[in-house]
Each structure stands twice: as C-alpha cells, then as structure tokens.
Amino acid sequence: MRKEKMAGTGAVASGTKQYKTYDTDASEFNSYVSDVMVPYTGYFKSPIAKLGAIRQGLQPKAINDLIIVTGATQADVSRWLDITEPTLRKHIQNSRELNLGISEHIIQLFELFNKGLDTFGLLDEFKRWLKSYNIGIDATPFDILDTITGIGLVMNELVRIDYGATA
C-alpha cells in the first residue's frame, strides 16, 4: 500500500484514505490524542455518567480511539479486553454498541491514559513508563491492563508519582 505525505498538511494519502502523521511535534500529537479522548472525559468526572455510558454501551469507534490513544496493537487490545483478534475486528466493523464488560474496560483504560498524560505531560513518556518494570506494583504496568484491578493498581501508582510517594 502506497503512503505519501501531503504537502504542508501533515496528512498522508493511502489509496483514498487520509490520516494525519505526528512525527515532528509531541505536543501536537498530545493535542490530537486529547481531542480523540474528549467524548470520554465526561465519564471520568462522575461515576453516574460512567455507569450510564457503560450500561448504554460504547460505540465500536471507541476501540479505534483506544488504539490511537494507547498506541497499542490490536493484539494488545484484544488481550486487554479478553477477546480474540477476529472478535475485536468484528466489534470494530459492527454498528451495535459494545457490551457492558468491554465498555467498562475501555472507559477505565481511557481514564488511565488521561491520568498518565496528566502525570507525565507527554503521552510517549507515559507509554515508556508503562512498559518498564515497576517495583511499586511488582509488575510491568502494560502487562496488567487486562483487568480492572490491574488498571486500578496502575492508577494508584500514578497518584503516588503525583505526590512523590514512589518506592
């Protein structure tokens, strides 16, 4: 598949699809990620709003947004959500809302990445930290994002970092 940078726009043409690249400016990428997360940030402020969104079910677009925000592969996301890659792709292509478990997990991951961006300032720094062994949780944070409890442990570690109470 041919990809070429569009002059001056930051867009890349690949057949008929166009998408932006952000290889030069981390702050521009962080801004783009923040824009992608806007529909989900309202859920972080109120447990009632979060519960309502979970019960209603997120749109399948949330999976693509999660991949953009996390920089994870479809294999990583399918492992986190405890579904196979073909099932993940079916969810992405489907127009029906995601089920409760998947919706809750995705919202928790968005909330975690929002907090990570806030704590580290740059999403790339947070992603680097996620893939490093952490003595405070005795694990590599990236590897425990497959459970709500694991996400909670990573979130607590971010709060500890914010307050300078790291091991």
Coordinates of N, CA, C and O in Angstrom, one line a residue:
M1 N 0.8 -1.2 0.0 CA 0.0 0.0 0.0 C 0.9 1.2 0.0 O 1.8 1.3 0.8
R2 N 0.6 2.2 -0.9 CA 1.4 3.4 -1.0 C 1.0 4.4 -0.1 O -0.2 4.7 0.1
K3 N 2.0 5.0 0.6 CA 1.7 6.1 1.5 C 2.6 7.3 1.2 O 3.8 7.1 1.0
E4 N 2.0 8.5 1.1 CA 2.8 9.6 0.8 C 2.3 10.8 1.6 O 1.2 11.0 1.8
K5 N 3.3 11.6 2.0 CA 2.9 12.8 2.8 C 2.3 13.9 1.9 O 2.9 14.2 0.9
M6 N 1.2 14.4 2.3 CA 0.6 15.5 1.6 C 1.3 16.8 1.9 O 1.5 17.1 3.1
A7 N 1.7 17.6 1.0 CA 2.4 18.8 1.2 C 1.8 19.8 2.1 O 0.7 20.2 1.9
G8 N 2.5 20.0 3.2 CA 2.1 21.1 4.2 C 0.9 20.8 5.0 O 0.6 21.5 5.9
T9 N 0.2 19.6 4.8 CA -1.0 19.4 5.6 C -0.7 18.4 6.8 O -1.5 18.4 7.7
G10 N 0.3 17.7 6.7 CA 0.5 16.7 7.7 C -0.3 15.4 7.5 O -0.4 14.5 8.3
A11 N -1.1 15.4 6.4 CA -1.9 14.3 6.1 C -1.1 13.3 5.2 O -0.2 13.7 4.5
V12 N -1.5 12.1 5.3 CA -0.9 11.0 4.5 C -2.0 10.4 3.6 O -3.1 10.1 4.1
A13 N -1.7 10.2 2.3 CA -2.7 9.6 1.4 C -2.3 8.2 1.3 O -1.2 7.8 1.0
S14 N -3.2 7.3 1.4 CA -3.1 5.9 1.2 C -4.3 5.4 0.5 O -5.3 5.1 1.1
G15 N -4.2 5.3 -0.8 CA -5.4 5.0 -1.6 C -6.3 6.2 -1.5 O -5.9 7.3 -1.9
T16 N -7.5 5.9 -1.0 CA -8.5 7.0 -0.8 C -8.5 7.6 0.6 O -9.1 8.6 0.8
K17 N -7.9 6.9 1.5 CA -7.9 7.3 2.9 C -6.9 8.3 3.2 O -5.8 8.3 2.7
Q18 N -7.2 9.3 4.1 CA -6.2 10.3 4.5 C -6.2 10.2 6.1 O -7.2 10.1 6.7
Y19 N -5.0 10.3 6.6 CA -4.9 10.5 8.1 C -3.6 11.3 8.4 O -2.8 11.5 7.5
K20 N -3.6 11.9 9.6 CA -2.5 12.8 9.9 C -1.4 12.0 10.5 O -1.6 11.0 11.2
T21 N -0.2 12.5 10.3 CA 1.0 12.0 11.0 C 1.5 13.0 11.9 O 1.4 14.2 11.7
Y22 N 2.2 12.6 13.0 CA 2.6 13.5 14.0 C 4.1 13.1 14.4 O 4.4 13.0 15.6
D23 N 4.9 12.9 13.4 CA 6.3 12.5 13.8 C 7.2 13.7 14.2 O 8.3 13.4 14.6
T24 N 6.8 14.9 14.1 CA 7.7 16.0 14.4 C 7.4 16.7 15.7 O 8.3 17.2 16.4
D25 N 6.2 16.7 16.2 CA 5.8 17.6 17.3 C 5.0 16.8 18.3 O 3.8 16.5 18.1
A26 N 5.6 16.4 19.5 CA 4.9 15.7 20.5 C 3.7 16.4 21.1 O 2.7 15.8 21.4
S27 N 3.8 17.7 21.2 CA 2.7 18.5 21.8 C 1.5 18.5 20.8 O 0.4 18.4 21.2
E28 N 1.8 18.5 19.5 CA 0.7 18.4 18.5 C 0.0 17.0 18.6 O -1.2 16.9 18.6
F29 N 0.8 16.0 18.8 CA 0.2 14.6 19.0 C -0.6 14.5 20.2 O -1.7 14.0 20.3
N30 N -0.1 15.1 21.4 CA -0.8 15.1 22.6 C -2.1 15.8 22.5 O -3.1 15.4 23.0
S31 N -2.1 16.9 21.7 CA -3.3 17.7 21.4 C -4.3 16.8 20.7 O -5.5 16.8 21.0
Y32 N -3.8 16.1 19.7 CA -4.7 15.2 18.9 C -5.3 14.1 19.7 O -6.5 13.9 19.7
V33 N -4.5 13.5 20.6 CA -4.9 12.5 21.5 C -6.0 13.0 22.4 O -7.0 12.4 22.7
S34 N -5.7 14.2 22.9 CA -6.7 14.9 23.8 C -8.1 15.1 23.1 O -9.1 14.9 23.7
D35 N -8.0 15.5 21.8 CA -9.2 15.6 21.0 C -9.9 14.3 20.9 O -11.2 14.2 20.9
V36 N -9.2 13.2 20.7 CA -9.8 11.9 20.5 C -10.5 11.5 21.8 O -11.5 10.8 21.8
M37 N -9.9 11.8 22.9 CA -10.5 11.4 24.2 C -11.6 12.3 24.7 O -12.3 11.9 25.7
V38 N -11.9 13.4 24.1 CA -12.9 14.4 24.5 C -14.3 13.7 24.7 O -14.9 13.9 25.8
P39 N -14.7 12.8 23.8 CA -16.1 12.2 24.1 C -16.1 11.3 25.4 O -17.2 11.1 25.9
Y40 N -15.0 10.9 25.9 CA -14.9 10.0 27.0 C -14.6 10.7 28.3 O -14.9 10.1 29.4
T41 N -14.1 11.9 28.3 CA -13.6 12.6 29.5 C -14.8 12.9 30.5 O -14.6 13.0 31.7
G42 N -16.0 13.1 29.9 CA -17.1 13.4 30.8 C -17.4 12.2 31.7 O -18.0 12.4 32.8
Y43 N -17.1 11.0 31.3 CA -17.3 9.9 32.2 C -16.4 9.8 33.4 O -16.7 9.1 34.3
F44 N -15.2 10.5 33.3 CA -14.3 10.4 34.4 C -14.7 11.3 35.6 O -14.2 11.1 36.7
K45 N -15.5 12.2 35.3 CA -15.9 13.2 36.3 C -17.0 12.7 37.3 O -17.1 13.2 38.4
S46 N -17.8 11.8 36.8 CA -19.0 11.4 37.6 C -19.2 9.9 37.4 O -19.3 9.3 36.3
P47 N -19.2 9.2 38.6 CA -19.5 7.7 38.5 C -20.8 7.4 37.9 O -21.0 6.4 37.2
I48 N -21.8 8.3 38.1 CA -23.1 8.1 37.5 C -23.1 8.2 36.0 O -23.7 7.4 35.3
A49 N -22.3 9.2 35.4 CA -22.1 9.3 34.0 C -21.4 8.1 33.4 O -21.8 7.6 32.4
K50 N -20.4 7.6 34.2 CA -19.6 6.5 33.7 C -20.5 5.2 33.7 O -20.5 4.5 32.7
L51 N -21.3 5.0 34.7 CA -22.2 3.9 34.8 C -23.3 4.0 33.6 O -23.6 2.9 33.0
G52 N -23.8 5.2 33.4 CA -24.7 5.3 32.3 C -24.1 4.9 30.9 O -24.8 4.2 30.1
A53 N -22.9 5.4 30.7 CA -22.2 5.1 29.4 C -22.0 3.6 29.3 O -22.1 3.0 28.2
I54 N -21.6 3.0 30.4 CA -21.3 1.5 30.4 C -22.6 0.8 30.1 O -22.6 -0.2 29.3
R55 N -23.6 1.1 30.8 CA -24.9 0.4 30.6 C -25.5 0.6 29.2 O -26.1 -0.3 28.6
Q56 N -25.3 1.8 28.6 CA -25.7 2.1 27.3 C -24.8 1.3 26.2 O -25.3 0.9 25.2
G57 N -23.6 1.2 26.6 CA -22.6 0.6 25.7 C -22.0 1.6 24.8 O -22.6 2.5 24.2
L58 N -20.6 1.6 24.7 CA -19.9 2.5 23.8 C -20.1 2.1 22.4 O -20.4 0.9 22.1
Q59 N -19.9 3.0 21.5 CA -19.9 2.8 20.1 C -18.6 2.0 19.7 O -17.6 2.2 20.3
P60 N -18.6 1.2 18.7 CA -17.4 0.4 18.3 C -16.3 1.4 17.9 O -15.1 0.9 18.1
K61 N -16.5 2.6 17.6 CA -15.5 3.6 17.3 C -14.5 3.7 18.5 O -13.3 4.1 18.3
A62 N -15.0 3.4 19.7 CA -14.2 3.6 20.9 C -13.0 2.6 20.8 O -11.9 3.0 21.4
I63 N -13.1 1.5 20.2 CA -12.0 0.6 20.1 C -10.9 1.2 19.2 O -9.7 1.2 19.6
N64 N -11.2 1.8 18.1 CA -10.2 2.5 17.3 C -9.6 3.7 18.0 O -8.4 4.0 17.9
D65 N -10.5 4.4 18.8 CA -10.0 5.6 19.5 C -9.0 5.1 20.6 O -8.0 5.7 20.8
L66 N -9.3 3.9 21.2 CA -8.4 3.3 22.2 C -7.0 3.0 21.6 O -6.0 3.2 22.2
I67 N -7.1 2.4 20.4 CA -5.8 2.1 19.7 C -5.0 3.3 19.4 O -3.8 3.3 19.6
I68 N -5.7 4.4 19.0 CA -5.0 5.6 18.7 C -4.4 6.2 20.0 O -3.2 6.5 20.0
V69 N -5.1 6.3 21.0 CA -4.6 6.8 22.3 C -3.5 6.0 22.9 O -2.5 6.6 23.3
T70 N -3.7 4.7 23.0 CA -2.7 3.9 23.6 C -1.5 3.5 22.8 O -0.4 3.2 23.3
G71 N -1.7 3.6 21.5 CA -0.6 3.2 20.6 C -0.4 1.7 20.6 O 0.6 1.2 20.1
A72 N -1.3 1.0 21.2 CA -1.3 -0.5 21.3 C -1.7 -1.1 20.0 O -2.4 -0.5 19.2
T73 N -1.3 -2.4 19.8 CA -1.7 -3.1 18.7 C -3.1 -3.7 18.9 O -3.5 -3.8 20.0
Q74 N -3.7 -4.2 17.8 CA -4.9 -4.9 18.0 C -4.8 -6.2 18.9 O -5.6 -6.5 19.7
A75 N -3.6 -6.8 18.8 CA -3.3 -8.0 19.6 C -3.3 -7.6 21.1 O -3.8 -8.3 22.0
D76 N -2.7 -6.4 21.4 CA -2.6 -5.9 22.8 C -4.0 -5.6 23.3 O -4.4 -6.0 24.4
V77 N -4.8 -4.9 22.5 CA -6.1 -4.5 22.9 C -7.0 -5.7 23.1 O -7.8 -5.8 24.0
S78 N -6.9 -6.7 22.2 CA -7.7 -7.9 22.3 C -7.4 -8.7 23.6 O -8.2 -9.2 24.3
R79 N -6.1 -8.7 23.9 CA -5.6 -9.3 25.2 C -6.2 -8.6 26.4 O -6.7 -9.2 27.3
W80 N -6.1 -7.3 26.4 CA -6.7 -6.5 27.5 C -8.2 -6.7 27.7 O -8.7 -6.8 28.8
L81 N -8.9 -6.8 26.6 CA -10.3 -7.0 26.6 C -10.8 -8.4 26.7 O -12.0 -8.7 26.8
D82 N -9.8 -9.4 26.7 CA -10.1 -10.8 26.8 C -11.0 -11.3 25.7 O -12.0 -12.0 26.0
I83 N -10.7 -10.9 24.5 CA -11.4 -11.4 23.3 C -10.3 -11.7 22.2 O -9.2 -11.2 22.3
T84 N -10.7 -12.5 21.3 CA -9.8 -12.8 20.2 C -9.6 -11.7 19.2 O -10.5 -10.8 19.2
E85 N -8.6 -11.7 18.5 CA -8.4 -10.6 17.5 C -9.5 -10.6 16.4 O -10.0 -9.5 16.1
P86 N -9.9 -11.8 15.9 CA -11.1 -11.7 15.0 C -12.3 -11.1 15.6 O -13.0 -10.4 14.9
T87 N -12.6 -11.4 16.9 CA -13.7 -10.9 17.5 C -13.6 -9.4 17.7 O -14.5 -8.6 17.5
L88 N -12.4 -8.9 18.0 CA -12.1 -7.5 18.1 C -12.4 -6.8 16.8 O -13.1 -5.8 16.7
R89 N -11.9 -7.4 15.7 CA -12.2 -6.8 14.4 C -13.7 -6.8 14.0 O -14.2 -5.8 13.4
K90 N -14.4 -7.8 14.5 CA -15.9 -7.8 14.2 C -16.5 -6.7 15.0 O -17.4 -6.1 14.5
H91 N -16.1 -6.5 16.2 CA -16.6 -5.4 17.0 C -16.4 -4.0 16.3 O -17.2 -3.2 16.3
I92 N -15.2 -3.9 15.8 CA -14.8 -2.6 15.1 C -15.7 -2.4 13.9 O -16.1 -1.3 13.6
Q93 N -16.0 -3.4 13.1 CA -16.8 -3.3 11.9 C -18.3 -3.3 12.2 O -19.0 -2.9 11.3
N94 N -18.7 -3.7 13.4 CA -20.1 -3.7 13.7 C -20.6 -2.3 14.0 O -19.9 -1.4 14.4
S95 N -21.9 -2.2 13.9 CA -22.5 -0.9 14.3 C -23.3 -0.9 15.6 O -23.7 0.1 16.1
R96 N -23.3 -2.1 16.3 CA -24.0 -2.2 17.5 C -23.1 -1.8 18.7 O -21.9 -1.9 18.6
E97 N -23.7 -1.3 19.7 CA -23.0 -0.9 20.9 C -22.2 -2.1 21.5 O -22.6 -3.2 21.4
L98 N -21.1 -1.7 22.1 CA -20.2 -2.8 22.8 C -20.9 -3.2 24.1 O -21.7 -2.5 24.7
N99 N -20.6 -4.4 24.5 CA -21.3 -4.9 25.7 C -20.7 -4.2 27.0 O -19.7 -3.5 26.9
L100 N -21.4 -4.5 28.1 CA -21.0 -3.8 29.3 C -19.6 -4.0 29.7 O -18.9 -3.0 30.1
G101 N -19.1 -5.2 29.7 CA -17.7 -5.5 30.2 C -16.7 -4.8 29.3 O -15.7 -4.2 29.8
I102 N -16.8 -4.9 28.0 CA -15.9 -4.2 27.1 C -16.0 -2.7 27.3 O -15.0 -2.0 27.3
S103 N -17.2 -2.2 27.3 CA -17.4 -0.7 27.5 C -16.7 -0.2 28.8 O -16.0 0.8 28.8
E104 N -16.9 -1.0 29.9 CA -16.3 -0.6 31.2 C -14.8 -0.6 31.1 O -14.1 0.3 31.5
H105 N -14.3 -1.6 30.5 CA -12.8 -1.8 30.4 C -12.2 -0.6 29.5 O -11.2 0.0 29.9
I106 N -12.8 -0.3 28.4 CA -12.4 0.8 27.6 C -12.4 2.1 28.3 O -11.4 2.9 28.2
I107 N -13.5 2.4 29.0 CA -13.6 3.7 29.7 C -12.5 3.7 30.8 O -11.8 4.8 31.0
Q108 N -12.2 2.6 31.5 CA -11.2 2.6 32.5 C -9.8 2.8 31.9 O -9.0 3.6 32.4
L109 N -9.6 2.3 30.7 CA -8.3 2.5 30.0 C -8.2 3.9 29.6 O -7.1 4.5 29.7
F110 N -9.2 4.5 29.0 CA -9.2 5.9 28.7 C -8.9 6.8 29.9 O -8.1 7.7 29.8
E111 N -9.5 6.5 31.0 CA -9.3 7.3 32.2 C -7.8 7.1 32.7 O -7.2 8.1 33.1
L112 N -7.3 5.9 32.6 CA -5.9 5.7 32.9 C -4.9 6.5 32.0 O -4.0 7.2 32.5
F113 N -5.2 6.5 30.7 CA -4.3 7.2 29.8 C -4.5 8.7 30.0 O -3.5 9.5 29.8
N114 N -5.6 9.2 30.3 CA -5.8 10.6 30.6 C -5.0 11.0 31.8 O -4.3 12.0 31.8
K115 N -5.0 10.1 32.9 CA -4.3 10.4 34.1 C -2.8 10.3 33.8 O -2.0 11.1 34.3
G116 N -2.4 9.3 33.0 CA -1.0 9.2 32.6 C -0.4 10.4 31.8 O 0.7 10.9 32.1
L117 N -1.3 10.9 31.0 CA -0.9 12.2 30.2 C -0.8 13.3 31.2 O 0.2 14.1 31.1
D118 N -1.7 13.4 32.1 CA -1.6 14.5 33.2 C -0.3 14.3 34.0 O 0.3 15.3 34.3
T119 N 0.0 13.1 34.4 CA 1.1 12.9 35.3 C 2.5 13.1 34.6 O 3.3 13.8 35.2
F120 N 2.6 12.6 33.4 CA 3.9 12.6 32.7 C 4.0 13.8 31.8 O 5.1 14.2 31.4
G121 N 2.9 14.4 31.4 CA 3.0 15.6 30.5 C 3.0 15.2 29.0 O 2.5 15.9 28.2
L122 N 3.7 14.1 28.7 CA 3.8 13.7 27.3 C 3.3 12.2 27.3 O 3.8 11.4 28.1
L123 N 2.5 11.9 26.3 CA 2.0 10.6 26.2 C 3.1 9.6 25.9 O 3.1 8.4 26.5
D124 N 4.1 9.9 25.1 CA 5.2 9.0 24.9 C 6.0 8.7 26.2 O 6.4 7.5 26.3
E125 N 6.1 9.6 27.1 CA 6.8 9.4 28.4 C 5.9 8.4 29.2 O 6.5 7.5 29.8
F126 N 4.6 8.5 29.2 CA 3.8 7.6 29.9 C 3.8 6.2 29.3 O 4.0 5.2 30.1
K127 N 3.8 6.1 28.0 CA 3.9 4.8 27.4 C 5.2 4.1 27.7 O 5.2 2.9 27.9
R128 N 6.3 4.9 27.7 CA 7.6 4.3 28.1 C 7.5 3.8 29.5 O 8.0 2.7 29.8
W129 N 7.0 4.6 30.4 CA 6.8 4.2 31.8 C 6.0 2.9 31.9 O 6.3 2.0 32.7
L130 N 4.9 2.8 31.1 CA 4.0 1.6 31.2 C 4.8 0.3 30.8 O 4.4 -0.7 31.3
K131 N 5.8 0.4 30.0 CA 6.5 -0.8 29.5 C 7.7 -1.1 30.3 O 8.5 -2.0 30.0
S132 N 7.9 -0.3 31.4 CA 9.1 -0.6 32.3 C 8.6 -1.3 33.6 O 7.5 -0.9 34.1
Y133 N 9.4 -2.2 34.1 CA 9.1 -2.8 35.3 C 8.9 -1.8 36.4 O 9.7 -0.9 36.5
N134 N 7.9 -2.0 37.3 CA 7.6 -1.0 38.4 C 7.6 -1.8 39.7 O 6.8 -2.7 39.9
I135 N 8.6 -1.4 40.5 CA 8.7 -2.1 41.8 C 7.5 -1.9 42.7 O 7.2 -2.8 43.5
G136 N 6.9 -0.8 42.6 CA 5.7 -0.5 43.5 C 4.5 -1.4 43.3 O 3.8 -1.7 44.2
I137 N 4.4 -1.9 42.1 CA 3.3 -2.9 41.8 C 3.8 -4.2 41.4 O 3.1 -5.1 41.1
D138 N 5.2 -4.4 41.5 CA 5.8 -5.7 41.2 C 5.4 -6.2 39.9 O 5.1 -7.4 39.8
A139 N 5.3 -5.4 38.9 CA 4.9 -5.8 37.5 C 5.3 -4.7 36.5 O 5.6 -3.6 36.9
T140 N 5.2 -5.1 35.3 CA 5.2 -4.1 34.2 C 3.8 -3.6 34.0 O 2.9 -4.4 33.7
P141 N 3.5 -2.3 34.2 CA 2.1 -1.8 34.2 C 1.4 -2.3 32.9 O 0.2 -2.6 33.0
F142 N 2.0 -2.2 31.7 CA 1.4 -2.6 30.5 C 0.8 -4.0 30.5 O -0.3 -4.2 29.9
D143 N 1.4 -4.9 31.3 CA 1.0 -6.3 31.3 C -0.2 -6.5 32.2 O -0.7 -7.6 32.2
I144 N -0.6 -5.6 33.0 CA -1.7 -5.8 33.9 C -2.9 -5.0 33.6 O -3.8 -4.9 34.4
L145 N -2.9 -4.5 32.4 CA -4.1 -3.7 32.0 C -5.3 -4.5 31.5 O -6.3 -4.0 31.0
D146 N -5.1 -5.8 31.7 CA -6.2 -6.7 31.2 C -7.3 -7.0 32.3 O -8.2 -7.7 32.0
T147 N -7.1 -6.3 33.5 CA -8.2 -6.4 34.5 C -8.4 -5.0 35.0 O -7.6 -4.2 35.0
I148 N -9.6 -4.9 35.6 CA -10.0 -3.6 36.2 C -9.1 -3.4 37.4 O -8.7 -2.2 37.7
T149 N -8.8 -4.4 38.1 CA -7.9 -4.3 39.3 C -6.5 -3.9 38.9 O -5.9 -3.0 39.6
G150 N -6.0 -4.4 37.8 CA -4.7 -4.0 37.3 C -4.7 -2.6 36.9 O -3.7 -1.8 37.2
I151 N -5.7 -2.1 36.2 CA -5.8 -0.7 35.9 C -5.8 0.2 37.1 O -5.2 1.2 37.2
G152 N -6.6 -0.3 38.2 CA -6.6 0.4 39.4 C -5.2 0.5 40.1 O -4.9 1.6 40.6
L153 N -4.5 -0.6 40.0 CA -3.1 -0.5 40.6 C -2.2 0.5 39.9 O -1.5 1.2 40.5
V154 N -2.3 0.5 38.6 CA -1.5 1.4 37.8 C -2.0 2.9 38.1 O -1.2 3.8 38.3
M155 N -3.3 3.1 38.2 CA -3.8 4.4 38.5 C -3.3 4.8 39.9 O -2.9 6.0 40.0
N156 N -3.3 4.0 40.9 CA -2.8 4.3 42.2 C -1.3 4.6 42.2 O -0.9 5.6 42.9
E157 N -0.6 4.0 41.3 CA 0.8 4.3 41.2 C 1.0 5.6 40.6 O 1.9 6.4 41.0
L158 N 0.2 6.0 39.7 CA 0.3 7.4 39.1 C 0.0 8.4 40.1 O 0.6 9.5 40.1
V159 N -1.0 8.2 41.0 CA -1.3 9.1 42.1 C -0.1 9.2 43.0 O 0.3 10.3 43.4
R160 N 0.5 8.1 43.3 CA 1.7 8.1 44.1 C 2.8 8.9 43.5 O 3.5 9.7 44.2
I161 N 3.0 8.8 42.2 CA 4.0 9.6 41.5 C 3.7 11.1 41.6 O 4.6 11.9 41.8
D162 N 2.4 11.4 41.4 CA 2.0 12.8 41.5 C 2.4 13.4 42.9 O 2.7 14.6 43.0
Y163 N 2.3 12.6 43.9 CA 2.6 13.1 45.3 C 4.0 12.8 45.7 O 4.3 13.0 46.9
G164 N 4.8 12.2 44.8 CA 6.2 11.9 45.2 C 6.4 10.8 46.2 O 7.4 10.7 46.8
A165 N 5.4 9.9 46.2 CA 5.5 8.8 47.2 C 5.8 7.5 46.5 O 5.1 6.5 46.7
T166 N 6.8 7.5 45.7 CA 7.2 6.3 45.0 C 8.2 5.4 45.8 O 8.8 6.0 46.7
A167 N 8.2 4.2 45.5 CA 9.1 3.2 46.3 C 10.6 3.5 46.0 O 11.0 4.0 45.0

